PDB file of N, CA and C in Angstrom:
ATOM      1  N   MET A   1     -12.857  11.360  -4.001  1.00  0.00           N
ATOM      2  CA  MET A   1     -11.982  10.456  -3.586  1.00  0.00           C
ATOM      3  C   MET A   1     -10.635  10.160  -3.743  1.00  0.00           C
ATOM      4  N   THR A   2     -10.020  10.859  -4.596  1.00  0.00           N
ATOM      5  CA  THR A   2      -8.511  10.928  -4.747  1.00  0.00           C
ATOM      6  C   THR A   2      -7.915  11.864  -3.426  1.00  0.00           C
ATOM      7  N   GLN A   3      -8.700  12.631  -3.119  1.00  0.00           N
ATOM      8  CA  GLN A   3      -8.481  13.506  -1.832  1.00  0.00           C
ATOM      9  C   GLN A   3      -8.454  12.933  -0.770  1.00  0.00           C
ATOM     10  N   ILE A   4      -9.236  11.996  -0.711  1.00  0.00           N
ATOM     11  CA  ILE A   4      -9.254  10.851   0.863  1.00  0.00           C
ATOM     12  C   ILE A   4      -8.059  10.273   0.747  1.00  0.00           C
ATOM     13  N   ALA A   5      -7.828   9.470  -0.484  1.00  0.00           N
ATOM     14  CA  ALA A   5      -6.695   8.759  -0.257  1.00  0.00           C
ATOM     15  C   ALA A   5      -5.501   9.227  -0.275  1.00  0.00           C
ATOM     16  N   SER A   6      -5.431  10.738  -0.385  1.00  0.00           N
ATOM     17  CA  SER A   6      -4.255  11.308  -0.573  1.00  0.00           C
ATOM     18  C   SER A   6      -3.815  11.541   1.059  1.00  0.00           C
ATOM     19  N   GLU A   7      -5.086  12.204   1.707  1.00  0.00           N
ATOM     20  CA  GLU A   7      -4.962  12.239   2.944  1.00  0.00           C
ATOM     21  C   GLU A   7      -4.578  10.829   3.996  1.00  0.00           C
ATOM     22  N   ARG A   8      -5.263   9.812   3.780  1.00  0.00           N
ATOM     23  CA  ARG A   8      -4.626   8.741   4.205  1.00  0.00           C
ATOM     24  C   ARG A   8      -3.434   8.257   3.850  1.00  0.00           C
ATOM     25  N   GLU A   9      -2.747   8.359   3.049  1.00  0.00           N
ATOM     26  CA  GLU A   9      -1.337   8.328   2.639  1.00  0.00           C
ATOM     27  C   GLU A   9      -0.671   9.146   3.235  1.00  0.00           C
ATOM     28  N   ALA A  10      -0.854  10.303   3.278  1.00  0.00           N
ATOM     29  CA  ALA A  10      -0.042  11.564   4.337  1.00  0.00           C
ATOM     30  C   ALA A  10      -0.260  11.251   5.797  1.00  0.00           C
ATOM     31  N   ARG A  11      -1.443  10.379   6.062  1.00  0.00           N
ATOM     32  CA  ARG A  11      -1.747  10.320   7.481  1.00  0.00           C
ATOM     33  C   ARG A  11      -0.670   8.697   7.955  1.00  0.00           C
ATOM     34  N   LEU A  12      -0.575   8.470   6.993  1.00  0.00           N
ATOM     35  CA  LEU A  12       0.215   6.746   7.300  1.00  0.00           C
ATOM     36  C   LEU A  12       1.674   7.196   7.358  1.00  0.00           C
ATOM     37  N   THR A  13       2.280   8.217   6.258  1.00  0.00           N
ATOM     38  CA  THR A  13       3.433   9.015   6.382  1.00  0.00           C
ATOM     39  C   THR A  13       3.852   9.012   7.514  1.00  0.00           C
ATOM     40  N   TYR A  14       2.724  10.035   8.337  1.00  0.00           N
ATOM     41  CA  TYR A  14       3.424  10.855   9.430  1.00  0.00           C
ATOM     42  C   TYR A  14       3.343  10.235  10.512  1.00  0.00           C
ATOM     43  N   LEU A  15       2.339   8.934  10.439  1.00  0.00           N
ATOM     44  CA  LEU A  15       2.432   7.846  11.665  1.00  0.00           C
ATOM     45  C   LEU A  15       3.711   7.087  11.666  1.00  0.00           C
ATOM     46  N   LYS A  16       4.031   6.751  10.541  1.00  0.00           N
ATOM     47  CA  LYS A  16       5.244   5.754  10.279  1.00  0.00           C
ATOM     48  C   LYS A  16       6.762   6.786  10.628  1.00  0.00           C
ATOM     49  N   ARG A  17       6.600   7.959  10.529  1.00  0.00           N
ATOM     50  CA  ARG A  17       7.850   8.700  10.852  1.00  0.00           C
ATOM     51  C   ARG A  17       7.462   8.993  12.362  1.00  0.00           C
ATOM     52  N   GLU A  18       6.353   9.349  13.041  1.00  0.00           N
ATOM     53  CA  GLU A  18       6.498   9.242  14.492  1.00  0.00           C
ATOM     54  C   GLU A  18       6.787   8.096  14.987  1.00  0.00           C
ATOM     55  N   LEU A  19       6.393   6.961  14.170  1.00  0.00           N
ATOM     56  CA  LEU A  19       7.006   5.658  15.212  1.00  0.00           C
ATOM     57  C   LEU A  19       8.675   5.507  14.981  1.00  0.00           C
ATOM     58  N   ALA A  20       8.892   6.070  13.978  1.00  0.00           N
ATOM     59  CA  ALA A  20      10.517   5.783  13.647  1.00  0.00           C
ATOM     60  C   ALA A  20      11.167   6.736  14.908  1.00  0.00           C
ATOM     61  N   LYS A  21      10.887   8.080  15.113  1.00  0.00           N
ATOM     62  CA  LYS A  21      10.974   8.885  16.168  1.00  0.00           C
ATOM     63  C   LYS A  21      11.022   8.205  17.302  1.00  0.00           C
ATOM     64  N   SER A  22       9.788   7.623  17.688  1.00  0.00           N
ATOM     65  CA  SER A  22       9.906   7.026  19.510  1.00  0.00           C
ATOM     66  C   SER A  22      10.476   5.818  19.432  1.00  0.00           C
ATOM     67  N   VAL A  23      11.006   5.430  18.426  1.00  0.00           N
ATOM     68  CA  VAL A  23      11.728   4.075  18.731  1.00  0.00           C
ATOM     69  C   VAL A  23      13.208   4.510  18.524  1.00  0.00           C
ATOM     70  N   THR A  24      13.519   5.385  17.843  1.00  0.00           N
ATOM     71  CA  THR A  24      15.356   5.717  17.673  1.00  0.00           C
ATOM     72  C   THR A  24      15.394   6.431  18.857  1.00  0.00           C
ATOM     73  N   ARG A  25      14.500   7.113  19.607  1.00  0.00           N
ATOM     74  CA  ARG A  25      14.699   7.718  20.858  1.00  0.00           C
ATOM     75  C   ARG A  25      14.388   7.132  22.148  1.00  0.00           C
ATOM     76  N   SER A  26      14.100   5.489  22.027  1.00  0.00           N
ATOM     77  CA  SER A  26      13.857   4.973  23.165  1.00  0.00           C
ATOM     78  C   SER A  26      15.039   4.489  23.720  1.00  0.00           C
ATOM     79  N   ARG A  27      15.035   4.094  24.954  1.00  0.00           N
ATOM     80  CA  ARG A  27      16.284   3.553  25.441  1.00  0.00           C
ATOM     81  C   ARG A  27      16.654   1.821  25.144  1.00  0.00           C
ATOM     82  N   TYR A  28      15.622   1.532  24.201  1.00  0.00           N
ATOM     83  CA  TYR A  28      15.718   0.019  23.780  1.00  0.00           C
ATOM     84  C   TYR A  28      16.369   0.067  22.758  1.00  0.00           C
ATOM     85  N   PHE A  29      16.729   0.934  21.546  1.00  0.00           N
ATOM     86  CA  PHE A  29      17.293   1.463  20.689  1.00  0.00           C
ATOM     87  C   PHE A  29      18.724   1.450  20.806  1.00  0.00           C
ATOM     88  N   ASN A  30      19.372   0.330  20.116  1.00  0.00           N
ATOM     89  CA  ASN A  30      20.667  -0.066  20.099  1.00  0.00           C
ATOM     90  C   ASN A  30      21.409   0.886  18.845  1.00  0.00           C
ATOM     91  N   GLN A  31      22.364   1.617  19.384  1.00  0.00           N
ATOM     92  CA  GLN A  31      22.697   2.832  18.656  1.00  0.00           C
ATOM     93  C   GLN A  31      23.905   1.991  17.430  1.00  0.00           C
ATOM     94  N   ARG A  32      24.244   0.720  18.295  1.00  0.00           N
ATOM     95  CA  ARG A  32      25.830   0.223  17.723  1.00  0.00           C
ATOM     96  C   ARG A  32      25.115  -0.702  16.692  1.00  0.00           C
ATOM     97  N   ASN A  33      24.140  -1.362  16.647  1.00  0.00           N
ATOM     98  CA  ASN A  33      23.506  -2.137  15.790  1.00  0.00           C
ATOM     99  C   ASN A  33      22.529  -1.376  15.048  1.00  0.00           C
ATOM    100  N   CYS A  34      21.857  -0.144  15.304  1.00  0.00           N
ATOM    101  CA  CYS A  34      20.702   0.522  14.661  1.00  0.00           C
ATOM    102  C   CYS A  34      19.915  -0.267  14.758  1.00  0.00           C
ATOM    103  N   HIS A  35      19.610  -1.150  15.669  1.00  0.00           N
ATOM    104  CA  HIS A  35      18.100  -1.691  15.406  1.00  0.00           C
ATOM    105  C   HIS A  35      17.441  -1.569  16.929  1.00  0.00           C
ATOM    106  N   TYR A  36      16.181  -1.841  17.072  1.00  0.00           N
ATOM    107  CA  TYR A  36      14.912  -1.767  18.008  1.00  0.00           C
ATOM    108  C   TYR A  36      14.983  -2.993  18.912  1.00  0.00           C
ATOM    109  N   GLU A  37      15.383  -2.984  19.993  1.00  0.00           N
ATOM    110  CA  GLU A  37      15.149  -4.449  21.013  1.00  0.00           C
ATOM    111  C   GLU A  37      14.259  -4.007  21.756  1.00  0.00           C
ATOM    112  N   PRO A  38      13.086  -4.870  21.527  1.00  0.00           N
ATOM    113  CA  PRO A  38      11.598  -4.268  22.472  1.00  0.00           C
ATOM    114  C   PRO A  38      12.216  -5.119  23.982  1.00  0.00           C
ATOM    115  N   PRO A  39      11.556  -4.252  24.874  1.00  0.00           N
ATOM    116  CA  PRO A  39      11.718  -4.704  26.499  1.00  0.00           C
ATOM    117  C   PRO A  39      11.090  -6.061  26.511  1.00  0.00           C
ATOM    118  N   THR A  40      11.661  -6.408  27.289  1.00  0.00           N
ATOM    119  CA  THR A  40      11.142  -8.534  27.652  1.00  0.00           C
ATOM    120  C   THR A  40       9.530  -8.331  28.243  1.00  0.00           C
ATOM    121  N   ARG A  41       9.398  -7.701  28.855  1.00  0.00           N
ATOM    122  CA  ARG A  41       7.841  -7.499  29.650  1.00  0.00           C
ATOM    123  C   ARG A  41       6.697  -7.086  28.569  1.00  0.00           C
ATOM    124  N   ALA A  42       6.793  -5.348  28.328  1.00  0.00           N
ATOM    125  CA  ALA A  42       5.734  -4.967  27.346  1.00  0.00           C
ATOM    126  C   ALA A  42       6.153  -4.013  26.446  1.00  0.00           C
ATOM    127  N   ILE A  43       6.001  -3.773  25.227  1.00  0.00           N
ATOM    128  CA  ILE A  43       6.113  -2.722  24.438  1.00  0.00           C
ATOM    129  C   ILE A  43       5.573  -1.663  24.868  1.00  0.00           C
ATOM    130  N   PRO A  44       6.361  -0.239  24.855  1.00  0.00           N
ATOM    131  CA  PRO A  44       5.631   0.766  25.164  1.00  0.00           C
ATOM    132  C   PRO A  44       4.106   1.144  25.048  1.00  0.00           C
ATOM    133  N   GLN A  45       3.403   1.944  25.394  1.00  0.00           N
ATOM    134  CA  GLN A  45       1.852   2.275  25.070  1.00  0.00           C
ATOM    135  C   GLN A  45       1.739   3.210  23.968  1.00  0.00           C
ATOM    136  N   ARG A  46       2.779   3.679  23.725  1.00  0.00           N
ATOM    137  CA  ARG A  46       2.655   4.987  22.539  1.00  0.00           C
ATOM    138  C   ARG A  46       3.365   3.877  21.346  1.00  0.00           C
ATOM    139  N   VAL A  47       4.322   3.228  21.405  1.00  0.00           N
ATOM    140  CA  VAL A  47       4.639   2.507  20.447  1.00  0.00           C
ATOM    141  C   VAL A  47       3.442   1.432  19.988  1.00  0.00           C
ATOM    142  N   LYS A  48       2.879   0.868  20.708  1.00  0.00           N
ATOM    143  CA  LYS A  48       1.815  -0.046  20.671  1.00  0.00           C
ATOM    144  C   LYS A  48       0.474   0.762  19.817  1.00  0.00           C
ATOM    145  N   LYS A  49      -0.004   2.049  20.103  1.00  0.00           N
ATOM    146  CA  LYS A  49      -0.961   2.746  19.528  1.00  0.00           C
ATOM    147  C   LYS A  49      -0.357   3.303  18.070  1.00  0.00           C
ATOM    148  N   LEU A  50       1.058   3.290  17.762  1.00  0.00           N
ATOM    149  CA  LEU A  50       1.202   3.866  16.505  1.00  0.00           C
ATOM    150  C   LEU A  50       1.137   2.685  15.558  1.00  0.00           C
ATOM    151  N   ILE A  51       1.412   1.451  16.423  1.00  0.00           N
ATOM    152  CA  ILE A  51       1.296   0.450  15.452  1.00  0.00           C
ATOM    153  C   ILE A  51       0.046  -0.183  15.200  1.00  0.00           C
ATOM    154  N   LYS A  52      -0.944   0.053  16.030  1.00  0.00           N
ATOM    155  CA  LYS A  52      -2.185  -0.319  15.726  1.00  0.00           C
ATOM    156  C   LYS A  52      -2.874   0.669  14.763  1.00  0.00           C
ATOM    157  N   GLU A  53      -2.443   2.025  15.033  1.00  0.00           N
ATOM    158  CA  GLU A  53      -3.243   2.863  14.282  1.00  0.00           C
ATOM    159  C   GLU A  53      -2.509   2.686  12.403  1.00  0.00           C
ATOM    160  N   ILE A  54      -1.238   2.525  12.457  1.00  0.00           N
ATOM    161  CA  ILE A  54      -0.655   2.068  10.944  1.00  0.00           C
ATOM    162  C   ILE A  54      -1.181   0.528  10.468  1.00  0.00           C
ATOM    163  N   GLU A  55      -1.512  -0.116  11.230  1.00  0.00           N
ATOM    164  CA  GLU A  55      -1.856  -1.461  10.539  1.00  0.00           C
ATOM    165  C   GLU A  55      -3.219  -1.239  10.407  1.00  0.00           C
ATOM    166  N   THR A  56      -4.450  -0.491  11.018  1.00  0.00           N
ATOM    167  CA  THR A  56      -5.789  -0.357  10.305  1.00  0.00           C
ATOM    168  C   THR A  56      -5.638   0.518   9.318  1.00  0.00           C
ATOM    169  N   LEU A  57      -4.883   1.579   9.089  1.00  0.00           N
ATOM    170  CA  LEU A  57      -4.757   2.586   7.741  1.00  0.00           C
ATOM    171  C   LEU A  57      -4.614   1.760   6.797  1.00  0.00           C
ATOM    172  N   GLU A  58      -3.595   0.757   7.239  1.00  0.00           N
ATOM    173  CA  GLU A  58      -2.999  -0.165   5.574  1.00  0.00           C
ATOM    174  C   GLU A  58      -3.733  -1.156   5.547  1.00  0.00           C
ATOM    175  N   ILE A  59      -4.905  -1.809   6.518  1.00  0.00           N
ATOM    176  CA  ILE A  59      -5.873  -2.369   6.035  1.00  0.00           C
ATOM    177  C   ILE A  59      -6.977  -1.691   5.321  1.00  0.00           C
ATOM    178  N   ASN A  60      -7.319  -0.279   5.692  1.00  0.00           N
ATOM    179  CA  ASN A  60      -8.178   0.262   5.251  1.00  0.00           C
ATOM    180  C   ASN A  60      -7.871   0.707   3.849  1.00  0.00           C
ATOM    181  N   MET A  61      -6.790   1.260   3.504  1.00  0.00           N
ATOM    182  CA  MET A  61      -6.288   1.456   2.274  1.00  0.00           C
ATOM    183  C   MET A  61      -6.196   0.205   1.435  1.00  0.00           C
ATOM    184  N   GLY A  62      -5.882  -1.026   1.789  1.00  0.00           N
ATOM    185  CA  GLY A  62      -5.721  -2.098   0.887  1.00  0.00           C
ATOM    186  C   GLY A  62      -7.434  -2.712   0.563  1.00  0.00           C
ATOM    187  N   ALA A  63      -8.115  -2.386   1.641  1.00  0.00           N
ATOM    188  CA  ALA A  63      -9.590  -2.649   1.027  1.00  0.00           C
ATOM    189  C   ALA A  63     -10.078  -1.761   0.222  1.00  0.00           C
ATOM    190  N   GLU A  64      -9.458  -0.448   0.175  1.00  0.00           N
ATOM    191  CA  GLU A  64      -9.965   0.309  -0.959  1.00  0.00           C
ATOM    192  C   GLU A  64      -9.562   0.226  -2.106  1.00  0.00           C
ATOM    193  N   GLY A  65      -8.095  -0.055  -2.061  1.00  0.00           N
ATOM    194  CA  GLY A  65      -7.618  -0.254  -3.301  1.00  0.00           C
ATOM    195  C   GLY A  65      -8.144  -1.788  -4.172  1.00  0.00           C
ATOM    196  N   SER A  66      -8.520  -2.681  -3.318  1.00  0.00           N
ATOM    197  CA  SER A  66      -9.252  -3.751  -3.888  1.00  0.00           C
ATOM    198  C   SER A  66     -10.484  -3.680  -4.660  1.00  0.00           C
ATOM    199  N   ARG A  67     -11.070  -2.290  -4.164  1.00  0.00           N
ATOM    200  CA  ARG A  67     -12.642  -2.105  -4.393  1.00  0.00           C
ATOM    201  C   ARG A  67     -12.326  -1.358  -5.937  1.00  0.00           C
ATOM    202  N   ARG A  68     -11.465  -1.056  -6.257  1.00  0.00           N
ATOM    203  CA  ARG A  68     -11.222   0.058  -7.660  1.00  0.00           C
ATOM    204  C   ARG A  68     -10.172  -0.863  -8.458  1.00  0.00           C
ATOM    205  N   ALA A  69      -9.892  -0.378  -9.876  1.00  0.00           N
ATOM    206  CA  ALA A  69      -9.130  -0.816 -10.493  1.00  0.00           C
ATOM    207  C   ALA A  69      -7.921  -0.238 -10.233  1.00  0.00           C
ATOM    208  N   PRO A  70      -6.638  -0.919 -10.609  1.00  0.00           N
ATOM    209  CA  PRO A  70      -5.264  -0.406 -10.462  1.00  0.00           C
ATOM    210  C   PRO A  70      -5.139   0.672 -11.127  1.00  0.00           C
ATOM    211  N   SER A  71      -4.883   1.618 -10.526  1.00  0.00           N
ATOM    212  CA  SER A  71      -4.419   2.996 -11.602  1.00  0.00           C
ATOM    213  C   SER A  71      -2.875   3.028 -12.239  1.00  0.00           C
ATOM    214  N   SER A  72      -2.129   2.297 -12.128  1.00  0.00           N
ATOM    215  CA  SER A  72      -0.807   1.734 -12.399  1.00  0.00           C
ATOM    216  C   SER A  72      -1.237   0.698 -13.361  1.00  0.00           C
ATOM    217  N   GLY A  73      -0.413   0.489 -14.640  1.00  0.00           N
ATOM    218  CA  GLY A  73      -0.568  -0.459 -15.627  1.00  0.00           C
ATOM    219  C   GLY A  73       0.113  -2.014 -14.893  1.00  0.00           C
ATOM    220  N   ARG A  74       0.380  -1.887 -13.521  1.00  0.00           N
ATOM    221  CA  ARG A  74       1.181  -3.212 -12.988  1.00  0.00           C
ATOM    222  C   ARG A  74      -0.249  -4.163 -12.821  1.00  0.00           C
ATOM    223  N   GLN A  75       0.545  -5.363 -12.776  1.00  0.00           N
ATOM    224  CA  GLN A  75      -0.409  -6.346 -12.440  1.00  0.00           C
ATOM    225  C   GLN A  75      -0.083  -6.899 -11.452  1.00  0.00           C
ATOM    226  N   THR A  76      -1.498  -7.266 -10.292  1.00  0.00           N
ATOM    227  CA  THR A  76      -1.387  -7.478  -9.087  1.00  0.00           C
ATOM    228  C   THR A  76      -1.693  -8.820  -8.809  1.00  0.00           C
ATOM    229  N   LYS A  77      -1.727  -9.789 -10.109  1.00  0.00           N
ATOM    230  CA  LYS A  77      -1.880 -11.226  -9.870  1.00  0.00           C
ATOM    231  C   LYS A  77      -0.602 -11.923  -9.518  1.00  0.00           C
ATOM    232  N   ALA A  78      -0.667 -13.058  -8.531  1.00  0.00           N
ATOM    233  CA  ALA A  78       0.340 -13.471  -8.148  1.00  0.00           C
ATOM    234  C   ALA A  78       0.943 -14.428  -8.992  1.00  0.00           C
ATOM    235  N   PRO A  79       2.268 -14.556  -8.918  1.00  0.00           N
ATOM    236  CA  PRO A  79       3.279 -15.437  -9.966  1.00  0.00           C
ATOM    237  C   PRO A  79       2.598 -17.119 -10.065  1.00  0.00           C
ATOM    238  N   ALA A  80       2.608 -17.558 -11.182  1.00  0.00           N
ATOM    239  CA  ALA A  80       2.014 -19.087 -11.172  1.00  0.00           C
ATOM    240  C   ALA A  80       3.241 -19.839 -10.697  1.00  0.00           C
ATOM    241  N   ARG A  81       2.947 -20.710 -10.094  1.00  0.00           N
ATOM    242  CA  ARG A  81       3.752 -21.772  -9.512  1.00  0.00           C
ATOM    243  C   ARG A  81       4.513 -22.883 -10.507  1.00  0.00           C
ATOM    244  N   LEU A  82       5.590 -23.131 -10.132  1.00  0.00           N
ATOM    245  CA  LEU A  82       6.229 -23.780 -10.686  1.00  0.00           C
ATOM    246  C   LEU A  82       5.851 -25.393 -10.645  1.00  0.00           C
ATOM    247  N   LYS A  83       5.889 -26.149 -11.296  1.00  0.00           N
ATOM    248  CA  LYS A  83       5.447 -28.044 -11.136  1.00  0.00           C
ATOM    249  C   LYS A  83       6.850 -28.581 -11.109  1.00  0.00           C
ATOM    250  N   ASP A  84       6.772 -29.721 -10.052  1.00  0.00           N
ATOM    251  CA  ASP A  84       7.914 -30.426 -10.138  1.00  0.00           C
ATOM    252  C   ASP A  84       8.092 -31.131 -11.190  1.00  0.00           C
TER     253      ASP A  84
END
């Protein structure tokens, strides 16, 4: 089970690197301000595919994580709201 999770994490890291490469090499990347300015009409197909695959992987990893207890000692509970 942990091997599957580590493979997913490795795949997610790889996809994020590929997305960063394709964005920084794009003609829509502003070198001066160091940010991506997407085209006004449509996002390039390669970027769309990478984003979609990253989102599905993150959703799957999140669903898997919610089924098992957190391995670290951290609390995943949301903080309580302050009353006025």
